[in-house]
Coordinates of C-alpha atoms (C1' of nucleotides) in Angstrom, one line a residue:
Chain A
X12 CA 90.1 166.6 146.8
X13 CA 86.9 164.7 145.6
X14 CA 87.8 161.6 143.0
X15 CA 85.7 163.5 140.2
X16 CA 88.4 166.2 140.4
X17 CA 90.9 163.4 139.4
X18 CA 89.3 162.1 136.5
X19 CA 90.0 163.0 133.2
X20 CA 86.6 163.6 132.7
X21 CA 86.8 166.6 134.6
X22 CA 85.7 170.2 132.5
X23 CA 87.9 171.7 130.8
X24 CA 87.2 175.2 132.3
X25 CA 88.1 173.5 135.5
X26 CA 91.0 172.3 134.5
X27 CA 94.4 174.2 135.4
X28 CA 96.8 175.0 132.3
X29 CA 100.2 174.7 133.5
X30 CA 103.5 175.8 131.0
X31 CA 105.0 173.3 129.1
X32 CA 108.5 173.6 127.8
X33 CA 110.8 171.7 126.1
X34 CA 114.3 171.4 127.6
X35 CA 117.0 169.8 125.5
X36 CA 120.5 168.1 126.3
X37 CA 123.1 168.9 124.0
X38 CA 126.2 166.9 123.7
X39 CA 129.1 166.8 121.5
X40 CA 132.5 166.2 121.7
X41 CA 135.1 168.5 121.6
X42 CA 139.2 168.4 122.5
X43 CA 138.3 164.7 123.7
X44 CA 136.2 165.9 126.0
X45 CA 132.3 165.3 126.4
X46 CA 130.8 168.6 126.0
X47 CA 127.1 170.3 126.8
X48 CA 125.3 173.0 125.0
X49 CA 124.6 175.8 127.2
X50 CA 122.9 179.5 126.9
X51 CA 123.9 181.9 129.4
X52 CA 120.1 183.6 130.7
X53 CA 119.5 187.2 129.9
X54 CA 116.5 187.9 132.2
X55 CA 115.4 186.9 135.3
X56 CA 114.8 184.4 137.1
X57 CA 118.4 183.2 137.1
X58 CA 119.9 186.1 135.4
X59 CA 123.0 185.5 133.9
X60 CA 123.2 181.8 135.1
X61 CA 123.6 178.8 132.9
X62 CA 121.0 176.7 131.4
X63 CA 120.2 174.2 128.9
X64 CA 118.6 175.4 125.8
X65 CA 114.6 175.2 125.8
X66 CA 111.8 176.6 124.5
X67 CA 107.7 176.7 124.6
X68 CA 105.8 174.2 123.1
X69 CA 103.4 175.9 120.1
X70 CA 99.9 174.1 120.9
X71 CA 98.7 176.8 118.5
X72 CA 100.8 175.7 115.4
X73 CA 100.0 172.4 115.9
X74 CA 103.8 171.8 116.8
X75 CA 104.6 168.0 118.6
X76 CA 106.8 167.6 121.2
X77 CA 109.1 165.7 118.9
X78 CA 108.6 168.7 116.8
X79 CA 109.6 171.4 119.2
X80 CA 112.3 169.6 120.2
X81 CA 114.0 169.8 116.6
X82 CA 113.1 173.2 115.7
X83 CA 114.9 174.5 119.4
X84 CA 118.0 172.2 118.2
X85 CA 117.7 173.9 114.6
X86 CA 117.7 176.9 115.9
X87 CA 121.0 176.7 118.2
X88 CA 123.1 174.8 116.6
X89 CA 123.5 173.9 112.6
X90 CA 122.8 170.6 112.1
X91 CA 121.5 168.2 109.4
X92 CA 120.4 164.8 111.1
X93 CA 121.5 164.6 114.7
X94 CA 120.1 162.2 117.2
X95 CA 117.9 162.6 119.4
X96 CA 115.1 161.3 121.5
X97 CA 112.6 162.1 124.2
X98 CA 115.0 161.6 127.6
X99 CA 112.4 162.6 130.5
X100 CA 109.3 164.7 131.9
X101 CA 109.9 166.6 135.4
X102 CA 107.0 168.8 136.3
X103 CA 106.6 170.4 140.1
X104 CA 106.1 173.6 142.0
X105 CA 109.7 173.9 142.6
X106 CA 111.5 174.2 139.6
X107 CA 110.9 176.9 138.7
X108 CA 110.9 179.9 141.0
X109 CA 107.5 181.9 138.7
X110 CA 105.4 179.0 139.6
X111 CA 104.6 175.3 138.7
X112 CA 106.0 174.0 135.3
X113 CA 106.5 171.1 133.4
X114 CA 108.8 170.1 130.9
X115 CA 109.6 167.7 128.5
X116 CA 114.1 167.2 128.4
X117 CA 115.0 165.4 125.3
X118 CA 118.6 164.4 124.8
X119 CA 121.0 164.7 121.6
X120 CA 124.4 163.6 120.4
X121 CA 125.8 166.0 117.5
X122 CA 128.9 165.2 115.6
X123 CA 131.7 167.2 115.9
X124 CA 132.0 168.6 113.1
X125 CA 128.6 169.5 113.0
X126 CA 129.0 171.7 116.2
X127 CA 129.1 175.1 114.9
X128 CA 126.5 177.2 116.5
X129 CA 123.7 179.0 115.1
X130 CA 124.6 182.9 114.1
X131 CA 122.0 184.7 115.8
X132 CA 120.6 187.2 118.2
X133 CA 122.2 185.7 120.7
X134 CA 124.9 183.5 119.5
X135 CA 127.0 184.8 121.6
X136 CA 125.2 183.7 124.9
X137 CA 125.5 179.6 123.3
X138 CA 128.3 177.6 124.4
X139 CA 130.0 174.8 124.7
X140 CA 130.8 173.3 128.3
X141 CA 133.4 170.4 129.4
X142 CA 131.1 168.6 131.3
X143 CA 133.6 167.8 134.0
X144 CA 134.1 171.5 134.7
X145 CA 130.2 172.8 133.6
X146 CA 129.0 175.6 135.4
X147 CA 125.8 175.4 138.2
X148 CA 122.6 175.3 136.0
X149 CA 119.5 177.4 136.3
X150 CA 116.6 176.1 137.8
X151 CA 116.3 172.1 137.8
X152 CA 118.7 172.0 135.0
X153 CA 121.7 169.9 137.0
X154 CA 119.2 167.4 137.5
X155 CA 118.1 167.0 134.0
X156 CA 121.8 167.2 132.4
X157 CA 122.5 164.4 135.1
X158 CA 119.7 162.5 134.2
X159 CA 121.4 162.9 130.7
X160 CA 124.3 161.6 131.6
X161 CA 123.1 158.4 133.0
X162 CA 120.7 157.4 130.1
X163 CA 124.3 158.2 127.9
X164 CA 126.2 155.9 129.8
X165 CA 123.5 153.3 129.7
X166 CA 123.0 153.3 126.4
X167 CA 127.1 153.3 125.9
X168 CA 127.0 150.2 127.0
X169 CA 124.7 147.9 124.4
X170 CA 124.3 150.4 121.7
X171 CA 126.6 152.3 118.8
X172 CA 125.3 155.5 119.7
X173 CA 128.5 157.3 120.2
X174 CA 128.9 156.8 116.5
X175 CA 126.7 160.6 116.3
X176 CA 129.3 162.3 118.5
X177 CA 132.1 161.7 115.5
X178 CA 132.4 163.3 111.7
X179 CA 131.0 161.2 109.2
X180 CA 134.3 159.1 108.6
X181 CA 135.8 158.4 111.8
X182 CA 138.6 155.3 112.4
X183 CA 137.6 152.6 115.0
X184 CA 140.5 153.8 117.3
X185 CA 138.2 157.0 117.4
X186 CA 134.9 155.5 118.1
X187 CA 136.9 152.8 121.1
X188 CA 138.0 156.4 122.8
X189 CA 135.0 158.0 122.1
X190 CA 133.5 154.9 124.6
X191 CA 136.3 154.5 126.8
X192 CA 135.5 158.2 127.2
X193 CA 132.2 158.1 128.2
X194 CA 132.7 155.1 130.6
X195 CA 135.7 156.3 131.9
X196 CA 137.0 152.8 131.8
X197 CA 139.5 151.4 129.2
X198 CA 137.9 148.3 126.8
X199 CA 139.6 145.7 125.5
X200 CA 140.8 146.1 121.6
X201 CA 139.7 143.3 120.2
X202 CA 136.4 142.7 121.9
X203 CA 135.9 146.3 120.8
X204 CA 136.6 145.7 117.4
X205 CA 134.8 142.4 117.2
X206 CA 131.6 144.0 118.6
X207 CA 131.7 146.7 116.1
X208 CA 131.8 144.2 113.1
X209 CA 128.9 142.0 114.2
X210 CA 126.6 145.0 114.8
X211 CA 127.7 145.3 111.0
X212 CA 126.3 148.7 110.9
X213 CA 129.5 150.5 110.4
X214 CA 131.5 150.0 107.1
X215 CA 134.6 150.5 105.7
X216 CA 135.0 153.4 103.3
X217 CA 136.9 152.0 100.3
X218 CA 141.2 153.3 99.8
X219 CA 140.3 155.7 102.4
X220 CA 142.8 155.7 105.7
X221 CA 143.7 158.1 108.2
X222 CA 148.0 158.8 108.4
X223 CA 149.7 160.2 111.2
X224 CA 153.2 159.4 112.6
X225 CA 152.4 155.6 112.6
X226 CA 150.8 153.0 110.8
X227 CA 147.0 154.0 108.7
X228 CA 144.1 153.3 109.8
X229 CA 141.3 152.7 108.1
X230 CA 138.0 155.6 108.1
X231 CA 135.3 154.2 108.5
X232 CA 131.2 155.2 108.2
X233 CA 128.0 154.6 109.4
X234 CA 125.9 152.5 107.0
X235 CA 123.6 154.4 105.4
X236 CA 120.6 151.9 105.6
X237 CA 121.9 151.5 109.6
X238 CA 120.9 154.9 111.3
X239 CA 117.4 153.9 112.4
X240 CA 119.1 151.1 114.1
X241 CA 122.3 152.8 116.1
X242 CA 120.2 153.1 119.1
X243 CA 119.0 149.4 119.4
X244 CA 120.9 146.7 121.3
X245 CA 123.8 145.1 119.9
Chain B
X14 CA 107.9 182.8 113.9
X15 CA 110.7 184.5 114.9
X16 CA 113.6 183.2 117.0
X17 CA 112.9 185.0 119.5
X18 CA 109.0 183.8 120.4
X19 CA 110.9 180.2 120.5
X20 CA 112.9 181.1 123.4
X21 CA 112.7 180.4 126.9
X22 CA 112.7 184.2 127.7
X23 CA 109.2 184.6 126.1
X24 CA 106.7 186.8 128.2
X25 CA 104.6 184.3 130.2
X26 CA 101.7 186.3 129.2
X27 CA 102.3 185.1 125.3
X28 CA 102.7 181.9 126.3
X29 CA 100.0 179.3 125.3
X30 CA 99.1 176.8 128.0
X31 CA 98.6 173.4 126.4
X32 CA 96.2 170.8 129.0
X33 CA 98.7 168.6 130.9
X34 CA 97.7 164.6 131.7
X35 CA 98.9 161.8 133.4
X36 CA 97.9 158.5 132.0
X37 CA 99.3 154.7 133.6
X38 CA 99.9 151.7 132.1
X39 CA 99.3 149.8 135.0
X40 CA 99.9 145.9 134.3
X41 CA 99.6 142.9 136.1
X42 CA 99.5 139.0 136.1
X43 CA 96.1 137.2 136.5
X44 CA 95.0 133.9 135.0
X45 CA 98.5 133.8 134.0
X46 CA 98.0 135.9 131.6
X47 CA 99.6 139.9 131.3
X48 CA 96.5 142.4 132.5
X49 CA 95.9 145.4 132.0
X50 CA 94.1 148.0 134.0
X51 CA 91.8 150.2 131.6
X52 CA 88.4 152.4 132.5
X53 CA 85.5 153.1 130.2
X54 CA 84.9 156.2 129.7
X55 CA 81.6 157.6 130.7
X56 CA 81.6 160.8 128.7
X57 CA 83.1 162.4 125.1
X58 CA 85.4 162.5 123.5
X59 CA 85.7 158.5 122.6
X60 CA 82.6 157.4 125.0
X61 CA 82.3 154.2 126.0
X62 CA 85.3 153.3 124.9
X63 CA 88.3 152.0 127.2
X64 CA 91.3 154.4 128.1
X65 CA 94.6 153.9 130.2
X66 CA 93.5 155.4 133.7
X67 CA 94.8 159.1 133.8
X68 CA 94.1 162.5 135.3
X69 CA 95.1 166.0 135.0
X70 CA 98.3 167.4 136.9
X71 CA 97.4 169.4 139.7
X72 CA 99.4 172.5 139.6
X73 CA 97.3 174.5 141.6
X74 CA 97.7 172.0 144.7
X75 CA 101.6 171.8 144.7
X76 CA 101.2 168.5 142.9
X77 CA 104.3 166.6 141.7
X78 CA 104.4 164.4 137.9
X79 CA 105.2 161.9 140.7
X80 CA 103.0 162.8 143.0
X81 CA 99.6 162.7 140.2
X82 CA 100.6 159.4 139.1
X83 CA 100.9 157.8 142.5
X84 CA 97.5 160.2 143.0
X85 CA 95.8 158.2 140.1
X86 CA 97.4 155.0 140.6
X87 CA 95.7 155.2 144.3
X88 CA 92.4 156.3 143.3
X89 CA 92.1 153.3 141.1
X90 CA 94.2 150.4 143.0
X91 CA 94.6 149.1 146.4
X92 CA 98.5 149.2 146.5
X93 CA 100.7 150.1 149.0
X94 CA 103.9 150.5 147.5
X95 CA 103.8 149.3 143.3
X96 CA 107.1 149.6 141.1
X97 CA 106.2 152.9 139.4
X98 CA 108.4 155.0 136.7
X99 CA 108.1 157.4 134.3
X100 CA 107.3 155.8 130.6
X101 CA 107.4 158.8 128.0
X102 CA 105.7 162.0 126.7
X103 CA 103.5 162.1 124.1
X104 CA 102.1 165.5 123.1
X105 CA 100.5 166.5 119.8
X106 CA 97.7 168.2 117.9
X107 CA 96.1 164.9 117.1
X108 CA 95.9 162.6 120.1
X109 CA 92.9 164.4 121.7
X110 CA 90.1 165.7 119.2
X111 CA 89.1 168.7 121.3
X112 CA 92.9 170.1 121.0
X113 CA 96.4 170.2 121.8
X114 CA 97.4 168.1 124.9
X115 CA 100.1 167.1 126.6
X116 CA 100.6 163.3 128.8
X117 CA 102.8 162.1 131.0
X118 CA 102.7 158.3 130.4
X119 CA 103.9 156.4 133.5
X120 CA 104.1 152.8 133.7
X121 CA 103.5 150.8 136.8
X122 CA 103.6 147.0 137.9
X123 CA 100.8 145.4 140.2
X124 CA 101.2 142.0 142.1
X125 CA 98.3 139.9 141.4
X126 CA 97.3 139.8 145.3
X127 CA 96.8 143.5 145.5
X128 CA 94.9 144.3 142.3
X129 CA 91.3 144.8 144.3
X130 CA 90.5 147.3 142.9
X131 CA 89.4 151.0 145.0
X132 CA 85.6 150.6 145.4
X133 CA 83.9 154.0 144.6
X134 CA 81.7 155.9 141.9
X135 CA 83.7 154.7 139.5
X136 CA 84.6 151.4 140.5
X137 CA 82.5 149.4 137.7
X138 CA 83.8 150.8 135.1
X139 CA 87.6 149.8 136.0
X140 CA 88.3 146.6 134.7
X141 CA 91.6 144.0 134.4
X142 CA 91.8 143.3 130.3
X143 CA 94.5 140.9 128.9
X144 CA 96.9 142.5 127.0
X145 CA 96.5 140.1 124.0
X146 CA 92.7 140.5 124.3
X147 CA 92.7 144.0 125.3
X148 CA 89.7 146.1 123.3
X149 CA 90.3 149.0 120.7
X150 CA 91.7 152.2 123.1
X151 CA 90.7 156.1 123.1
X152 CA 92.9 158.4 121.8
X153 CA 96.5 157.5 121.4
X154 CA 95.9 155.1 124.3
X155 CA 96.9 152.3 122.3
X156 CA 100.7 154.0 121.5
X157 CA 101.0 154.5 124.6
X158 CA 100.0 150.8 125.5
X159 CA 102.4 149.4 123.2
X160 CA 105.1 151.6 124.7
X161 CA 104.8 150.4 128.0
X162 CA 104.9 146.8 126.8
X163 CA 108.4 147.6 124.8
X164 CA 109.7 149.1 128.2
X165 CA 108.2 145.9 130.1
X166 CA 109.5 143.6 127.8
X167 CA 112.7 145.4 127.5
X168 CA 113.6 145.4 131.2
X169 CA 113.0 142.0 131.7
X170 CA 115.7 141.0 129.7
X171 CA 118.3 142.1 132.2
X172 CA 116.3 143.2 135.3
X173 CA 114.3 141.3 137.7
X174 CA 111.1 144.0 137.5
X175 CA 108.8 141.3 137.2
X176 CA 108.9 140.1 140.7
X177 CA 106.6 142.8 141.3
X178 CA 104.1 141.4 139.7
X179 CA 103.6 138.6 141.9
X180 CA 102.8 138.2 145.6
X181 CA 105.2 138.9 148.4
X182 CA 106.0 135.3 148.3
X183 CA 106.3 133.3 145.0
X184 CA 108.5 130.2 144.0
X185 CA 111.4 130.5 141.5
X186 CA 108.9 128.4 138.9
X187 CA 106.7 130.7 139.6
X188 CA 109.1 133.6 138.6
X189 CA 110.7 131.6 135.6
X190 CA 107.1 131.2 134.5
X191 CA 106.4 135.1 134.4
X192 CA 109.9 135.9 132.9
X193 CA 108.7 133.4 130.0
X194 CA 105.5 134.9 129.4
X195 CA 106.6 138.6 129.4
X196 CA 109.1 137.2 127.1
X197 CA 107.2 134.5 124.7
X198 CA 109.9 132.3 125.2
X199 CA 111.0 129.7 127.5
X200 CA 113.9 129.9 129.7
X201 CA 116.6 127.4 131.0
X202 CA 116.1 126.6 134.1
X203 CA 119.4 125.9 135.4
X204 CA 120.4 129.5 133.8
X205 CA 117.7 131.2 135.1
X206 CA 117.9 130.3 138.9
X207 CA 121.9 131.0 138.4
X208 CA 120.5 134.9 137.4
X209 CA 118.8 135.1 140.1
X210 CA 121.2 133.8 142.8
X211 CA 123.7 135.9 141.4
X212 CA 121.8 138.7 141.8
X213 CA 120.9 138.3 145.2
X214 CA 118.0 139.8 145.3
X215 CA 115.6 138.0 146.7
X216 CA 115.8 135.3 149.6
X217 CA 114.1 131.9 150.8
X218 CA 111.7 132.4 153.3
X219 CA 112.5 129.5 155.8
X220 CA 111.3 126.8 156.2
X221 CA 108.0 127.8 154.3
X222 CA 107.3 125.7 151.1
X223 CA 104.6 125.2 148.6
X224 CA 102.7 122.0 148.4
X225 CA 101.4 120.7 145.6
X226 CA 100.7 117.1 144.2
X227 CA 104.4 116.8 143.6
X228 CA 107.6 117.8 145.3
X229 CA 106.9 120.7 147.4
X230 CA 109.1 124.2 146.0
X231 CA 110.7 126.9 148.1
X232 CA 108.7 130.1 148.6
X233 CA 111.2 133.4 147.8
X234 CA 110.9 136.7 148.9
X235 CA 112.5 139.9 147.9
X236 CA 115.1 140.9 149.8
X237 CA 114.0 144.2 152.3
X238 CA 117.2 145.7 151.3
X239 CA 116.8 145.0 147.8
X240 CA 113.8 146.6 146.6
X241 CA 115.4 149.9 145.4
X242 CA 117.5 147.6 143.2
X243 CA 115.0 145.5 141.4
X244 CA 115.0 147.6 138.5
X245 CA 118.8 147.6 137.9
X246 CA 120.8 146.2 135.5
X247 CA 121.8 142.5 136.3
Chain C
dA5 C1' 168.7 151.6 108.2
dT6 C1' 166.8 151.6 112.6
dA7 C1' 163.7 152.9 116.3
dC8 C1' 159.3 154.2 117.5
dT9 C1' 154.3 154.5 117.5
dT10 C1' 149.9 153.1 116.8
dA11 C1' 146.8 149.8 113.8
dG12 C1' 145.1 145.5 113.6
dT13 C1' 145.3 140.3 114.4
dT14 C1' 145.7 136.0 116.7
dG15 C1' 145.6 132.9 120.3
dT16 C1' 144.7 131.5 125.1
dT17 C1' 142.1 131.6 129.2
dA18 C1' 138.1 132.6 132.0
dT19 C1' 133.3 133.2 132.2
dA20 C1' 128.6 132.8 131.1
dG21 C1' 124.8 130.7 128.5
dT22 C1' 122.7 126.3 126.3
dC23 C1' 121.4 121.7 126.3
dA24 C1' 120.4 117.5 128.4
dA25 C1' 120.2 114.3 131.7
dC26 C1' 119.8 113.1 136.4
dT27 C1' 118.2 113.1 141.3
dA28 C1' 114.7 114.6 144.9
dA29 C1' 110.4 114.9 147.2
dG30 C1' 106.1 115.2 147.4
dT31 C1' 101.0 113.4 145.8
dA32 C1' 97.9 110.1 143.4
dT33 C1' 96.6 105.4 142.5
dG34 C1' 95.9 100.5 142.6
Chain D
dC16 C1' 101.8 100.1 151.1
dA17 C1' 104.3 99.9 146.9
dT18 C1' 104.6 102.0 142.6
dA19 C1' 103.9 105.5 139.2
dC20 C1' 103.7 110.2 138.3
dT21 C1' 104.8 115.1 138.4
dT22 C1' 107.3 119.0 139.2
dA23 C1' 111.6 120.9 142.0
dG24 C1' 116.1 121.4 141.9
dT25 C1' 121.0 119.9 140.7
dT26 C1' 124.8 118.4 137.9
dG27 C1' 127.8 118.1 134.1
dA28 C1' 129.1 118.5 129.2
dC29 C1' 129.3 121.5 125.5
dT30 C1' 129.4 126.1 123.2
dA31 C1' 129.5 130.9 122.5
dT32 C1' 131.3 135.0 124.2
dA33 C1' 134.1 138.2 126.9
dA34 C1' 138.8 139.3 129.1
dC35 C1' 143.7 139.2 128.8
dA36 C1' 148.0 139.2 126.6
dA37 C1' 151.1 138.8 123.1
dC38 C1' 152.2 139.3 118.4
dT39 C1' 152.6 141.2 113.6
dA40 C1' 151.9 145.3 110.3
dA41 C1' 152.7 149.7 108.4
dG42 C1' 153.6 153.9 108.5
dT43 C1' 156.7 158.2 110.3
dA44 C1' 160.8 160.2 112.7
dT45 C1' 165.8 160.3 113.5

DNA sequence: ATACTTAGTTGTTATAGTCAACTAAGTATG
DNA sequence: CATACTTAGTTGACTATAACAACTAAGTAT
């Protein structure tokens, strides 16, 4: 283990080429519940287990991370303009029981209604998962949907993000469960509401309410001039 | 391209192995001013122009992401134990002219009385640059750069990371001081020290106190309990 | 017509941040 | 040695924000 080995300068015949993949973390909600993509395996290693949807990177077709990461999410699930961003590397010997490889786990919210899965080949090994009651993963994949999870929550908690796991027009009684949800912790109404309206990236959509056995409420939408800015702090 | 090349299940064989980096953005506090640490680089692509410190991943040796970025962080500092994390992934067709690569950007925090840097081959060509002041970077060097300054900037709002970039003992001015230039702003002062009390992280030492031509100020320490915690939300 | 349910508002209290002044404890200076 | 000066650290008033609780509003169900 000479320094010169460490360098960057090193050759780059010398220089080991490990696999690179991108992993991604689906979620959605579904029947009030927070819900994960997953793809049951149908070769080994980890035959017929559970794993989050990934893919190679494409150095040869000039293909980004960023890039990769949307065209694996295009191609399980049919949506338009979903969010999602780069969540975390984990590379080591371990992970994977064929050797060492790295990967790159992004993390995306799709709406609801946006949830219906790609026809395909194999459609029929794509699901959705409760989270609560998700099955063990394949490989490091607990880890990653964990790491997921936390970076979810965190964001919860200064950001409108949740606003990508609901239909286009959604009613702020939604969105307040949506986050009450993902906390697991009841918020106060008002504070809620109050919050919402400074961020002033939601708006009102105009005669349209929601009825049910009760009083209206009013649908709401994200701003179309806002969506850059639903994951910044509020 | 067919669905089927994108999916996990692809023969390793087919599979194109993209060259796998580490880079740091190793920063610290000297001159009271935010540093740095950048090397020149010695040979092309880009020579003789400065680059975030970095290496290749060592698959071949059992080698951790974790593990190659405390590799590299040693080989260039003289730290015993820094405040390291992962920063983000960049890979692309662009960033390196010789081809498609793949980094794992980490991002790490020096205190000023450990930044000798590790005398070796190399050692003249590692140098401390301010950040304001800091020289045109190889690569996407400079992206990377500025994304380790969001994430510095970012956590300091609500965390008390900084500490690490100062010496084992340091004053609460001294800490206020940091805070503000991170920041660009000043702080309270009567706010600030509250923060801190409250989050009871750190500790007097006793009885030891700085003396300067005015009233002397208490040195702090962080807490030996607390260190796990200095990047958490307070 | 009345009860019921959830939407949405209002007001009150507690808490945390902002601003500004004040006291404290040393060194520097005549 | 007395006084001025400088920065450390505290205190209190004021203000914005979050937490709690009650209330009104507007529909459907019986």
């Amino acid at each position: 283990m000479t320094k010169a080995s460490a360098s960057q300068d090193i050759s780059p015949a010398q220089c080991p080429r490990p696999f690179v993949t991108v992993d991604l973390v689906i979620f959605t909600l579904r029947e009030g519940q927070l819900q994960v993509l997953l793809m049951q395996r149908a070769v080994p290693p980890f035959e017929g287990m559970w794993a989050l949807p990934g893919g190679y990177v494409r150095p040869d077709e000039d293909e980004s991370l960023d890039g990769a990461a949307a065209r694996i999410l295009g191609s399980k699930t049919a949506v338009a303009t979903p969010y999602i961003e780069q969540l975390q590397g984990f590379g080591n010997a371990r992970r994977d029981p064929r050797g060492w490889t790295a990967t790159f786990a992004y993390f995306a919210l799709i709406a609801s209604e946006q949830l219906a899965l790609q026809s395909g080949a194999n459609a029929e090994d794509v699901a959705w998962h409760p989270v609560e009651t998700r099955p063990v993963l394949a490989f490091d994949h607990d880890l990653i949907l964990r790491t997921g999870l936390e970076r979810l929550r965190g964001k919860v908690e200064y950001t409108i993000l949740p606003a990508h796991l609901l239909p286009a027009k959604f009613t702020l009684p939604d969105l307040q469960s949506v986050y009450e949800q993902i906390l697991d912790r009841r918020l106060d109404k008002s504070a809620f509401r109050k919050k919402m309206a400074d961020a002033g990236l939601l708006e009102p959509v105009p005669g349209e309410m929601r009825h049910a056995s009760n009083r209206p409420s009013q649908l709401y939408r994200i701003r179309s001039d806002a969506t850059p800015f639903l994951g910044r702090t509020i």
